[in-house]
Amino acid sequence: MSAWARTKQWNTFTRIWHLFDATWQNPIDCAETIGLYLKGMYKPIYHPMSDCGDHVVVINTKKIAFPGQDWRWRAYYHHTGYAKGASYTRAWELHDKDPTLIFKKAVYSKLGNNLQRRYTMQRLHLFADEKVPEDIMKNITNQIRPIKIVPRTLDTYSQEEIKSFPKIFDYPKDYIIR
Amino acid sequence: MLLIVLPNLQEEVVALYSCSRKKYREYHRFFSPLLKQLKRRQIIAPPPINHRNTYLEWNYEAELYSFGKRLGEEFDNELLRQALMQRSYLKKLEEEQKRVGIEVSSNENVDNVCMIPKGEEILQNFTLLYLRHILPRFPEEGIQSIKDHLMSEETLSHVCFHIGASELILCEDFPVEKSTLNSTMKALIFALHESSGLERTSVFIRDFILTQIAELDINDLWNIENPIETLNTICRNEDVDLPEPRIVGDSGVNTILALYRVGLYINKKLIGLGSGESIKIAHEMAASDALRRLFGTAEHQLNIPFNLVLNPKIKSEPNLGVKDWCEKRVQERIKQTLSLNE
């Protein structure tokens, strides 16, 4: 194999490092997208038997969002293996214990039951906040677009922005705002 | 399937196999050990390979005639016979005649020894002519290495074997060795030249030998030792700034699977892009890519035509060497060759 062919192969099968910001994102929906990147399914060369998956670094897993009452009603099952060993943990309880665990379990279950699953999971790097070690940060060359647009909360608007915001109507002069 | 594997033990196996099939629904207990035994015997003493001429219905005259017809060429019968006659065969024949007591008649000019260098010359001239015509921008060093590949023993013996000449060659070695096939191919080319003329021979060479490069990357045949320095030399010839390397992209820098992509720029214009596991290798590959683009052998540029009919009598001038290569001179040369062919 010539040097040219070798580097072409190297370039084609290189592992790309992606960054994903989990702020205000539903982990169940994100898991599907992140799974595609972990398995390399977005590549034209993809084949289940070719090792072409990428790395994904997920930050801010502490800030994930569940719709409706999911924080209360979503339960994570665990069994110790002994009699009466079953336990059900609420999502909010689990999130208090480890803020990366809900995201991890979501991706793990979306990857499908096969022998490659645990090796694919090793390419997922989860961080509760924005603090990522510098050596990992240097590898990253791409950012995955968030699934949902992150809305701005009212407290992030400055006073000037609030004042210049277009109003639909003016209050009458004698109206008293309490 | 079994019978194909073990042709020498056909009858034995047929009897046992059919017996076991008739009497029982399943294979007999003895069947597996028997197969093992037969396989073992075959490994110890494989069946001999016989030359085709040991078969009953072998007709050398008819085979010679149909050889030319198969290729769609008109061979002179005597010349074809001579081209397929190796000296080793004649020597063996002489010895046998001496042993029996027959007086040996002189066998000069019956074998193909005198035909080989002449055929080689025809082959070389036309190969160079065609390569220089289809790759006018490729340096002469590269053209020579492609020619060397095409005229190597490996390529010529491969072609000679697959046009079906190996059974017709009269030689002592069996199975026929590569060197014999190689020399016979050259002799065949000369025989065709004498029978049907140079034009027909050039078409034969084009169709059977030049097409061997179709599946190869011709850049692999010529290894440029130092592409960066070579590119700099060409830039100096062109009188432009030396190319400036820049890192265009990278991924996984802190891992052992690091990838770097380097682009080469002249006046902010990309001339070559390369990738590799280190910056140095990526730089070299970028230079190599730039050279390919200049020489017209990059993947998107290379589409070698194998249907051109060139005048084989033209004496082709060598292409520019790497050290003299520049765009202006190449264009001049292309104009010259075009006017020659018209």
mmCIF file of C-alpha atoms in Angstrom, chain A residues 16-23 25 29-38 42 54-59 103 123-124 140-148:
data_model
loop_
_atom_site.group_PDB
_atom_site.id
_atom_site.type_symbol
_atom_site.label_atom_id
_atom_site.label_comp_id
_atom_site.label_asym_id
_atom_site.label_seq_id
_atom_site.Cartn_x
_atom_site.Cartn_y
_atom_site.Cartn_z
ATOM 1 C CA ILE A 16 -14.009 12.942 14.737
ATOM 2 C CA TRP A 17 -14.671 14.481 18.142
ATOM 3 C CA HIS A 18 -18.053 16.211 18.459
ATOM 4 C CA LEU A 19 -19.297 18.546 21.180
ATOM 5 C CA PHE A 20 -22.914 18.533 22.327
ATOM 6 C CA ASP A 21 -24.428 21.026 24.753
ATOM 7 C CA ALA A 22 -27.257 19.349 26.709
ATOM 8 C CA THR A 23 -28.667 22.561 28.165
ATOM 9 C CA GLN A 25 -32.487 19.358 25.923
ATOM 10 C CA ASP A 29 -34.665 12.735 22.132
ATOM 11 C CA CYS A 30 -30.958 13.619 22.122
ATOM 12 C CA ALA A 31 -29.942 9.995 22.634
ATOM 13 C CA GLU A 32 -31.157 9.056 19.162
ATOM 14 C CA THR A 33 -29.096 11.749 17.446
ATOM 15 C CA ILE A 34 -26.003 11.125 19.561
ATOM 16 C CA GLY A 35 -26.271 7.395 18.867
ATOM 17 C CA LEU A 36 -26.005 8.099 15.116
ATOM 18 C CA TYR A 37 -22.756 9.992 15.685
ATOM 19 C CA LEU A 38 -21.350 7.358 18.073
ATOM 20 C CA TYR A 42 -24.175 9.736 9.237
ATOM 21 C CA ASP A 54 -17.030 9.014 16.385
ATOM 22 C CA HIS A 55 -16.479 10.463 19.863
ATOM 23 C CA VAL A 56 -19.137 12.701 21.402
ATOM 24 C CA VAL A 57 -18.414 14.980 24.344
ATOM 25 C CA VAL A 58 -21.632 16.037 26.090
ATOM 26 C CA ILE A 59 -21.486 19.017 28.434
ATOM 27 C CA PHE A 103 -28.176 10.916 29.910
ATOM 28 C CA ARG A 123 -16.717 6.884 22.998
ATOM 29 C CA LEU A 124 -19.327 8.922 24.882
ATOM 30 C CA ILE A 140 -12.901 18.474 19.561
ATOM 31 C CA THR A 141 -13.396 19.753 16.015
ATOM 32 C CA ASN A 142 -17.155 19.776 15.510
ATOM 33 C CA GLN A 143 -20.312 20.788 17.336
ATOM 34 C CA ILE A 144 -23.619 18.947 17.032
ATOM 35 C CA ARG A 145 -26.607 21.264 16.569
ATOM 36 C CA PRO A 146 -28.993 21.197 19.585
ATOM 37 C CA ILE A 147 -32.268 19.342 19.041
ATOM 38 C CA LYS A 148 -34.394 22.155 20.464
#
